[in-house]
Structure formats: structure tokens, C-alpha cells
């Protein structure tokens, strides 16, 4: 028997969730920039209030942002900040 048959597979749903959140944040950021908004200010307004009107509907950004929870978004932003500022 090979080692592969004796080893336990790891299910990586967290990593997939993080990647999905990251992709959505980047797409929404780009849409906000294209429309002339300050993306950081708009994200902060959305995260604090939960009001999706802080996010433009341009390129489906408002619909995209609703696919992830605000706490997931905040977690991803904090993780990325810490990773890049150690």
C-alpha cells in the first residue's frame, strides 16, 4: 500500500472561504475605484453599518459583497494586514 492510501485527507473549507472573500474584496475594491470612490472609506462605512448602499452596484459589486459576511471580510482584512506588516 502506498502512503497516500494510509494518510488522512484534509478538507480545506477555511482556505477556500478565505480565497473567496479575498477575491470578492478585490473585485469590489476595483469597482469602487472605477466609479471614483475612496474604497477604504466605503468599506469602512459598509463594515460598520451593514448598509450595502456604501458599495456601488457597478459591475455587480453590491451583489458580490453580500455573498460574504461582514465579519468574514473584517477577518480577511485583519489577517492580510498582519501578514504584510510583521
mmCIF file of N, CA, C and O in Angstrom:
data_model
loop_
_atom_site.group_PDB
_atom_site.id
_atom_site.type_symbol
_atom_site.label_atom_id
_atom_site.label_comp_id
_atom_site.label_asym_id
_atom_site.label_seq_id
_atom_site.Cartn_x
_atom_site.Cartn_y
_atom_site.Cartn_z
ATOM 1 N N UNK A 1 0.827 -1.196 0.000
ATOM 2 C CA UNK A 1 0.000 0.000 0.000
ATOM 3 C C UNK A 1 0.863 1.248 0.000
ATOM 4 O O UNK A 1 1.887 1.292 0.647
ATOM 5 N N UNK A 2 0.383 2.240 -0.674
ATOM 6 C CA UNK A 2 1.137 3.493 -0.712
ATOM 7 C C UNK A 2 0.827 4.334 0.519
ATOM 8 O O UNK A 2 -0.181 4.114 1.197
ATOM 9 N N UNK A 3 1.682 5.280 0.789
ATOM 10 C CA UNK A 3 1.465 6.189 1.916
ATOM 11 C C UNK A 3 0.182 6.980 1.747
ATOM 12 O O UNK A 3 -0.494 7.308 2.704
ATOM 13 N N UNK A 4 -0.142 7.270 0.490
ATOM 14 C CA UNK A 4 -1.340 8.061 0.203
ATOM 15 C C UNK A 4 -2.608 7.344 0.680
ATOM 16 O O UNK A 4 -3.537 7.964 1.171
ATOM 17 N N UNK A 5 -2.630 6.039 0.558
ATOM 18 C CA UNK A 5 -3.814 5.280 0.965
ATOM 19 C C UNK A 5 -3.925 5.205 2.480
ATOM 20 O O UNK A 5 -5.003 4.994 3.014
ATOM 21 N N UNK A 6 -2.831 5.381 3.191
ATOM 22 C CA UNK A 6 -2.838 5.300 4.648
ATOM 23 C C UNK A 6 -2.951 6.661 5.320
ATOM 24 O O UNK A 6 -3.133 6.736 6.519
ATOM 25 N N UNK A 7 -2.813 7.723 4.552
ATOM 26 C CA UNK A 7 -2.856 9.053 5.149
ATOM 27 C C UNK A 7 -4.272 9.617 5.130
ATOM 28 O O UNK A 7 -5.113 9.208 4.349
ATOM 29 N N UNK A 8 -4.505 10.550 6.010
ATOM 30 C CA UNK A 8 -5.810 11.190 6.124
ATOM 31 C C UNK A 8 -5.831 12.435 5.248
ATOM 32 O O UNK A 8 -4.909 13.250 5.297
ATOM 33 N N UNK A 9 -6.860 12.566 4.464
ATOM 34 C CA UNK A 9 -7.030 13.751 3.625
ATOM 35 C C UNK A 9 -7.524 14.901 4.502
ATOM 36 O O UNK A 9 -8.310 14.688 5.420
ATOM 37 N N UNK A 10 -7.083 16.100 4.193
ATOM 38 C CA UNK A 10 -7.538 17.289 4.919
ATOM 39 C C UNK A 10 -8.526 18.047 4.048
ATOM 40 O O UNK A 10 -8.257 18.312 2.888
ATOM 41 N N UNK A 11 -9.650 18.371 4.631
ATOM 42 C CA UNK A 11 -10.660 19.160 3.944
ATOM 43 C C UNK A 11 -10.378 20.617 4.251
ATOM 44 O O UNK A 11 -10.308 21.010 5.412
ATOM 45 N N UNK A 12 -10.182 21.448 3.220
ATOM 46 C CA UNK A 12 -9.723 22.815 3.409
ATOM 47 C C UNK A 12 -10.805 23.839 3.096
ATOM 48 O O UNK A 12 -10.619 24.723 2.275
ATOM 49 N N UNK A 13 -11.923 23.762 3.769
ATOM 50 C CA UNK A 13 -13.007 24.705 3.507
ATOM 51 C C UNK A 13 -12.631 26.116 3.950
ATOM 52 O O UNK A 13 -12.995 27.084 3.300
ATOM 53 N N UNK A 14 -11.884 26.259 5.031
ATOM 54 C CA UNK A 14 -11.484 27.584 5.502
ATOM 55 C C UNK A 14 -10.656 28.304 4.456
ATOM 56 O O UNK A 14 -10.856 29.478 4.201
ATOM 57 N N UNK A 15 -9.716 27.591 3.860
ATOM 58 C CA UNK A 15 -8.863 28.206 2.853
ATOM 59 C C UNK A 15 -9.691 28.647 1.649
ATOM 60 O O UNK A 15 -9.503 29.732 1.123
ATOM 61 N N UNK A 16 -10.629 27.814 1.230
ATOM 62 C CA UNK A 16 -11.482 28.172 0.098
ATOM 63 C C UNK A 16 -12.351 29.379 0.435
ATOM 64 O O UNK A 16 -12.549 30.253 -0.396
ATOM 65 N N UNK A 17 -12.861 29.423 1.647
ATOM 66 C CA UNK A 17 -13.681 30.550 2.093
ATOM 67 C C UNK A 17 -12.860 31.835 2.110
ATOM 68 O O UNK A 17 -13.312 32.880 1.660
ATOM 69 N N UNK A 18 -11.615 31.739 2.612
ATOM 70 C CA UNK A 18 -10.728 32.897 2.649
ATOM 71 C C UNK A 18 -10.422 33.398 1.246
ATOM 72 O O UNK A 18 -10.419 34.599 0.998
ATOM 73 N N UNK A 19 -10.165 32.469 0.329
ATOM 74 C CA UNK A 19 -9.865 32.857 -1.053
ATOM 75 C C UNK A 19 -11.063 33.526 -1.711
ATOM 76 O O UNK A 19 -10.914 34.509 -2.428
ATOM 77 N N UNK A 20 -12.259 33.002 -1.443
ATOM 78 C CA UNK A 20 -13.478 33.591 -1.993
ATOM 79 C C UNK A 20 -13.657 35.015 -1.458
ATOM 80 O O UNK A 20 -13.930 35.941 -2.220
ATOM 81 N N UNK A 21 -13.469 35.184 -0.152
ATOM 82 C CA UNK A 21 -13.610 36.511 0.455
ATOM 83 C C UNK A 21 -12.585 37.467 -0.135
ATOM 84 O O UNK A 21 -12.913 38.605 -0.486
ATOM 85 N N UNK A 22 -11.355 37.013 -0.282
ATOM 86 C CA UNK A 22 -10.290 37.851 -0.838
ATOM 87 C C UNK A 22 -10.628 38.299 -2.254
ATOM 88 O O UNK A 22 -10.485 39.468 -2.605
ATOM 89 N N UNK A 23 -11.095 37.364 -3.069
ATOM 90 C CA UNK A 23 -11.455 37.690 -4.456
ATOM 91 C C UNK A 23 -12.579 38.716 -4.516
ATOM 92 O O UNK A 23 -12.536 39.652 -5.309
ATOM 93 N N UNK A 24 -13.571 38.543 -3.674
ATOM 94 C CA UNK A 24 -14.701 39.475 -3.647
ATOM 95 C C UNK A 24 -14.243 40.861 -3.209
ATOM 96 O O UNK A 24 -14.609 41.870 -3.814
ATOM 97 N N UNK A 25 -13.433 40.921 -2.172
ATOM 98 C CA UNK A 25 -12.930 42.213 -1.687
ATOM 99 C C UNK A 25 -12.175 42.939 -2.796
ATOM 100 O O UNK A 25 -12.379 44.136 -3.024
ATOM 101 N N UNK A 26 -11.329 42.219 -3.510
ATOM 102 C CA UNK A 26 -10.545 42.828 -4.593
ATOM 103 C C UNK A 26 -11.452 43.316 -5.717
ATOM 104 O O UNK A 26 -11.290 44.430 -6.222
ATOM 105 N N UNK A 27 -12.437 42.513 -6.106
ATOM 106 C CA UNK A 27 -13.354 42.918 -7.186
ATOM 107 C C UNK A 27 -14.152 44.152 -6.788
ATOM 108 O O UNK A 27 -14.326 45.073 -7.591
ATOM 109 N N UNK A 28 -14.642 44.170 -5.568
ATOM 110 C CA UNK A 28 -15.426 45.309 -5.089
ATOM 111 C C UNK A 28 -14.540 46.549 -4.991
ATOM 112 O O UNK A 28 -14.951 47.644 -5.386
ATOM 113 N N UNK A 29 -13.322 46.377 -4.509
ATOM 114 C CA UNK A 29 -12.370 47.483 -4.425
ATOM 115 C C UNK A 29 -12.164 48.115 -5.799
ATOM 116 O O UNK A 29 -12.228 49.341 -5.945
ATOM 117 N N UNK A 30 -11.942 47.286 -6.800
ATOM 118 C CA UNK A 30 -11.717 47.784 -8.165
ATOM 119 C C UNK A 30 -12.946 48.517 -8.705
ATOM 120 O O UNK A 30 -12.820 49.556 -9.348
ATOM 121 N N UNK A 31 -14.130 47.985 -8.429
ATOM 122 C CA UNK A 31 -15.359 48.628 -8.890
ATOM 123 C C UNK A 31 -15.532 49.997 -8.225
ATOM 124 O O UNK A 31 -15.925 50.968 -8.878
ATOM 125 N N UNK A 32 -15.225 50.086 -6.936
ATOM 126 C CA UNK A 32 -15.320 51.362 -6.230
ATOM 127 C C UNK A 32 -14.333 52.375 -6.807
ATOM 128 O O UNK A 32 -14.680 53.538 -7.004
ATOM 129 N N UNK A 33 -13.117 51.921 -7.071
ATOM 130 C CA UNK A 33 -12.107 52.805 -7.672
ATOM 131 C C UNK A 33 -12.556 53.316 -9.037
ATOM 132 O O UNK A 33 -12.428 54.500 -9.330
ATOM 133 N N UNK A 34 -13.083 52.412 -9.865
ATOM 134 C CA UNK A 34 -13.531 52.800 -11.207
ATOM 135 C C UNK A 34 -14.611 53.867 -11.161
ATOM 136 O O UNK A 34 -14.705 54.710 -12.050
ATOM 137 N N UNK A 35 -15.441 53.809 -10.151
ATOM 138 C CA UNK A 35 -16.526 54.792 -10.032
ATOM 139 C C UNK A 35 -16.073 56.071 -9.313
ATOM 140 O O UNK A 35 -16.851 56.992 -9.118
ATOM 141 N N UNK A 36 -14.799 56.130 -8.910
ATOM 142 C CA UNK A 36 -14.268 57.340 -8.302
ATOM 143 C C UNK A 36 -14.434 57.446 -6.797
ATOM 144 O O UNK A 36 -14.210 58.512 -6.219
ATOM 145 N N UNK A 37 -14.815 56.365 -6.147
ATOM 146 C CA UNK A 37 -14.967 56.374 -4.693
ATOM 147 C C UNK A 37 -13.637 56.047 -4.019
ATOM 148 O O UNK A 37 -12.766 55.422 -4.616
ATOM 149 N N UNK A 38 -13.511 56.426 -2.762
ATOM 150 C CA UNK A 38 -12.385 56.005 -1.947
ATOM 151 C C UNK A 38 -12.774 54.635 -1.379
ATOM 152 O O UNK A 38 -13.607 54.558 -0.467
ATOM 153 N N UNK A 39 -12.205 53.555 -1.897
ATOM 154 C CA UNK A 39 -12.618 52.209 -1.477
ATOM 155 C C UNK A 39 -12.476 51.955 0.021
ATOM 156 O O UNK A 39 -13.339 51.305 0.616
ATOM 157 N N UNK A 40 -11.433 52.476 0.638
ATOM 158 C CA UNK A 40 -11.238 52.253 2.070
ATOM 159 C C UNK A 40 -12.394 52.860 2.858
ATOM 160 O O UNK A 40 -12.992 52.208 3.725
ATOM 161 N N UNK A 41 -12.733 54.104 2.547
ATOM 162 C CA UNK A 41 -13.848 54.750 3.251
ATOM 163 C C UNK A 41 -15.159 53.995 3.045
ATOM 164 O O UNK A 41 -15.952 53.837 3.981
ATOM 165 N N UNK A 42 -15.387 53.533 1.822
ATOM 166 C CA UNK A 42 -16.633 52.833 1.520
ATOM 167 C C UNK A 42 -16.703 51.493 2.251
ATOM 168 O O UNK A 42 -17.742 51.123 2.781
ATOM 169 N N UNK A 43 -15.578 50.774 2.293
ATOM 170 C CA UNK A 43 -15.548 49.502 3.031
ATOM 171 C C UNK A 43 -15.789 49.727 4.513
ATOM 172 O O UNK A 43 -16.545 48.987 5.143
ATOM 173 N N UNK A 44 -15.166 50.742 5.074
ATOM 174 C CA UNK A 44 -15.351 51.032 6.499
ATOM 175 C C UNK A 44 -16.818 51.354 6.781
ATOM 176 O O UNK A 44 -17.406 50.817 7.732
ATOM 177 N N UNK A 45 -17.411 52.191 5.953
ATOM 178 C CA UNK A 45 -18.831 52.512 6.128
ATOM 179 C C UNK A 45 -19.697 51.265 6.063
ATOM 180 O O UNK A 45 -20.603 51.083 6.890
ATOM 181 N N UNK A 46 -19.417 50.401 5.117
ATOM 182 C CA UNK A 46 -20.202 49.173 4.974
ATOM 183 C C UNK A 46 -19.991 48.237 6.165
ATOM 184 O O UNK A 46 -20.956 47.709 6.726
ATOM 185 N N UNK A 47 -18.747 48.035 6.556
ATOM 186 C CA UNK A 47 -18.470 47.113 7.664
ATOM 187 C C UNK A 47 -19.108 47.606 8.955
ATOM 188 O O UNK A 47 -19.712 46.819 9.700
ATOM 189 N N UNK A 48 -19.010 48.902 9.226
ATOM 190 C CA UNK A 48 -19.566 49.430 10.472
ATOM 191 C C UNK A 48 -21.091 49.448 10.484
ATOM 192 O O UNK A 48 -21.708 49.192 11.518
ATOM 193 N N UNK A 49 -21.695 49.768 9.347
ATOM 194 C CA UNK A 49 -23.148 49.950 9.329
ATOM 195 C C UNK A 49 -23.927 48.738 8.812
ATOM 196 O O UNK A 49 -25.085 48.551 9.166
ATOM 197 N N UNK A 50 -23.304 47.982 7.931
ATOM 198 C CA UNK A 50 -24.022 46.887 7.279
ATOM 199 C C UNK A 50 -24.895 47.370 6.136
ATOM 200 O O UNK A 50 -25.612 46.585 5.514
ATOM 201 N N UNK A 51 -24.835 48.651 5.846
ATOM 202 C CA UNK A 51 -25.658 49.240 4.789
ATOM 203 C C UNK A 51 -24.973 49.045 3.435
ATOM 204 O O UNK A 51 -23.925 49.635 3.174
ATOM 205 N N UNK A 52 -25.556 48.230 2.565
ATOM 206 C CA UNK A 52 -24.922 47.950 1.277
ATOM 207 C C UNK A 52 -24.866 49.151 0.333
ATOM 208 O O UNK A 52 -24.166 49.107 -0.675
ATOM 209 N N UNK A 53 -25.565 50.239 0.662
ATOM 210 C CA UNK A 53 -25.513 51.407 -0.215
ATOM 211 C C UNK A 53 -24.137 52.078 -0.192
ATOM 212 O O UNK A 53 -23.855 52.936 -1.016
ATOM 213 N N UNK A 54 -23.256 51.683 0.725
ATOM 214 C CA UNK A 54 -21.877 52.166 0.708
ATOM 215 C C UNK A 54 -21.088 51.553 -0.449
ATOM 216 O O UNK A 54 -20.018 52.034 -0.788
ATOM 217 N N UNK A 55 -21.617 50.480 -1.014
ATOM 218 C CA UNK A 55 -20.932 49.770 -2.096
ATOM 219 C C UNK A 55 -21.674 50.031 -3.403
ATOM 220 O O UNK A 55 -22.892 49.862 -3.486
ATOM 221 N N UNK A 56 -20.940 50.416 -4.421
ATOM 222 C CA UNK A 56 -21.535 50.687 -5.727
ATOM 223 C C UNK A 56 -22.149 49.416 -6.321
ATOM 224 O O UNK A 56 -21.693 48.309 -6.044
ATOM 225 N N UNK A 57 -23.149 49.613 -7.134
ATOM 226 C CA UNK A 57 -23.721 48.464 -7.850
ATOM 227 C C UNK A 57 -22.974 48.216 -9.161
ATOM 228 O O UNK A 57 -23.218 47.228 -9.837
ATOM 229 N N UNK A 58 -22.029 49.112 -9.495
ATOM 230 C CA UNK A 58 -21.216 48.984 -10.709
ATOM 231 C C UNK A 58 -20.530 47.619 -10.737
ATOM 232 O O UNK A 58 -19.960 47.183 -9.741
ATOM 233 N N UNK A 59 -20.616 46.942 -11.864
ATOM 234 C CA UNK A 59 -20.019 45.623 -12.081
ATOM 235 C C UNK A 59 -20.499 44.580 -11.064
ATOM 236 O O UNK A 59 -19.786 43.634 -10.754
ATOM 237 N N UNK A 60 -21.685 44.778 -10.534
ATOM 238 C CA UNK A 60 -22.270 43.807 -9.603
ATOM 239 C C UNK A 60 -21.624 43.783 -8.231
ATOM 240 O O UNK A 60 -21.803 42.831 -7.469
ATOM 241 N N UNK A 61 -20.887 44.852 -7.883
ATOM 242 C CA UNK A 61 -20.148 44.880 -6.621
ATOM 243 C C UNK A 61 -21.052 44.745 -5.400
ATOM 244 O O UNK A 61 -20.707 44.044 -4.443
ATOM 245 N N UNK A 62 -22.202 45.396 -5.423
ATOM 246 C CA UNK A 62 -23.102 45.333 -4.270
ATOM 247 C C UNK A 62 -23.641 43.922 -4.061
ATOM 248 O O UNK A 62 -23.740 43.445 -2.926
ATOM 249 N N UNK A 63 -23.925 43.238 -5.129
ATOM 250 C CA UNK A 63 -24.382 41.842 -5.025
ATOM 251 C C UNK A 63 -23.250 40.942 -4.542
ATOM 252 O O UNK A 63 -23.468 40.035 -3.736
ATOM 253 N N UNK A 64 -22.051 41.194 -5.040
ATOM 254 C CA UNK A 64 -20.895 40.393 -4.624
ATOM 255 C C UNK A 64 -20.623 40.528 -3.137
ATOM 256 O O UNK A 64 -20.381 39.533 -2.448
ATOM 257 N N UNK A 65 -20.649 41.754 -2.643
ATOM 258 C CA UNK A 65 -20.294 41.997 -1.246
ATOM 259 C C UNK A 65 -21.258 41.281 -0.301
ATOM 260 O O UNK A 65 -20.891 40.895 0.803
ATOM 261 N N UNK A 66 -22.473 41.071 -0.744
ATOM 262 C CA UNK A 66 -23.470 40.389 0.084
ATOM 263 C C UNK A 66 -23.235 38.882 0.162
ATOM 264 O O UNK A 66 -23.861 38.198 0.966
ATOM 265 N N UNK A 67 -22.318 38.360 -0.654
ATOM 266 C CA UNK A 67 -22.018 36.924 -0.640
ATOM 267 C C UNK A 67 -21.105 36.523 0.514
ATOM 268 O O UNK A 67 -20.938 35.344 0.782
ATOM 269 N N UNK A 68 -20.515 37.510 1.180
ATOM 270 C CA UNK A 68 -19.685 37.217 2.344
ATOM 271 C C UNK A 68 -20.194 38.032 3.530
ATOM 272 O O UNK A 68 -20.719 39.126 3.364
ATOM 273 N N UNK A 69 -20.031 37.472 4.703
ATOM 274 C CA UNK A 69 -20.454 38.154 5.923
ATOM 275 C C UNK A 69 -19.449 39.256 6.251
ATOM 276 O O UNK A 69 -18.263 39.149 5.930
ATOM 277 N N UNK A 70 -19.927 40.288 6.905
ATOM 278 C CA UNK A 70 -19.041 41.393 7.262
ATOM 279 C C UNK A 70 -17.916 40.935 8.186
ATOM 280 O O UNK A 70 -16.781 41.386 8.067
ATOM 281 N N UNK A 71 -18.199 40.006 9.100
ATOM 282 C CA UNK A 71 -17.146 39.525 9.991
ATOM 283 C C UNK A 71 -16.089 38.730 9.222
ATOM 284 O O UNK A 71 -14.901 38.795 9.543
ATOM 285 N N UNK A 72 -16.496 38.008 8.176
ATOM 286 C CA UNK A 72 -15.522 37.302 7.326
ATOM 287 C C UNK A 72 -14.626 38.309 6.618
ATOM 288 O O UNK A 72 -13.413 38.105 6.495
ATOM 289 N N UNK A 73 -15.240 39.374 6.130
ATOM 290 C CA UNK A 73 -14.491 40.403 5.435
ATOM 291 C C UNK A 73 -13.486 41.061 6.375
ATOM 292 O O UNK A 73 -12.306 41.213 6.029
ATOM 293 N N UNK A 74 -13.928 41.411 7.550
ATOM 294 C CA UNK A 74 -13.053 42.042 8.530
ATOM 295 C C UNK A 74 -11.918 41.104 8.922
ATOM 296 O O UNK A 74 -10.758 41.516 9.014
ATOM 297 N N UNK A 75 -12.237 39.837 9.117
ATOM 298 C CA UNK A 75 -11.212 38.848 9.451
ATOM 299 C C UNK A 75 -10.153 38.765 8.346
ATOM 300 O O UNK A 75 -8.953 38.745 8.620
ATOM 301 N N UNK A 76 -10.590 38.732 7.109
ATOM 302 C CA UNK A 76 -9.663 38.647 5.977
ATOM 303 C C UNK A 76 -8.788 39.896 5.902
ATOM 304 O O UNK A 76 -7.578 39.806 5.662
ATOM 305 N N UNK A 77 -9.373 41.051 6.101
ATOM 306 C CA UNK A 77 -8.610 42.297 6.065
ATOM 307 C C UNK A 77 -7.570 42.360 7.179
ATOM 308 O O UNK A 77 -6.424 42.764 6.954
ATOM 309 N N UNK A 78 -7.943 41.930 8.370
ATOM 310 C CA UNK A 78 -7.007 41.949 9.501
ATOM 311 C C UNK A 78 -5.884 40.934 9.265
ATOM 312 O O UNK A 78 -4.706 41.244 9.483
ATOM 313 N N UNK A 79 -6.226 39.732 8.806
ATOM 314 C CA UNK A 79 -5.197 38.724 8.528
ATOM 315 C C UNK A 79 -4.199 39.231 7.495
ATOM 316 O O UNK A 79 -2.995 39.067 7.651
ATOM 317 N N UNK A 80 -4.715 39.850 6.439
ATOM 318 C CA UNK A 80 -3.838 40.365 5.392
ATOM 319 C C UNK A 80 -2.964 41.496 5.920
ATOM 320 O O UNK A 80 -1.773 41.561 5.598
ATOM 321 N N UNK A 81 -3.531 42.357 6.738
ATOM 322 C CA UNK A 81 -2.756 43.454 7.316
ATOM 323 C C UNK A 81 -1.613 42.913 8.169
ATOM 324 O O UNK A 81 -0.462 43.348 8.027
ATOM 325 N N UNK A 82 -1.919 41.964 9.042
ATOM 326 C CA UNK A 82 -0.891 41.391 9.922
ATOM 327 C C UNK A 82 0.173 40.670 9.101
ATOM 328 O O UNK A 82 1.369 40.833 9.338
ATOM 329 N N UNK A 83 -0.251 39.906 8.121
ATOM 330 C CA UNK A 83 0.688 39.170 7.271
ATOM 331 C C UNK A 83 1.667 40.119 6.581
ATOM 332 O O UNK A 83 2.851 39.821 6.477
ATOM 333 N N UNK A 84 1.183 41.257 6.135
ATOM 334 C CA UNK A 84 2.017 42.195 5.369
ATOM 335 C C UNK A 84 2.736 43.234 6.227
ATOM 336 O O UNK A 84 3.480 44.046 5.681
ATOM 337 N N UNK A 85 2.492 43.223 7.532
ATOM 338 C CA UNK A 85 3.110 44.262 8.376
ATOM 339 C C UNK A 85 3.842 43.703 9.593
ATOM 340 O O UNK A 85 3.990 44.397 10.589
ATOM 341 N N UNK A 86 4.284 42.505 9.511
ATOM 342 C CA UNK A 86 5.052 41.927 10.624
ATOM 343 C C UNK A 86 6.444 42.458 10.630
ATOM 344 O O UNK A 86 7.082 42.668 9.687
#
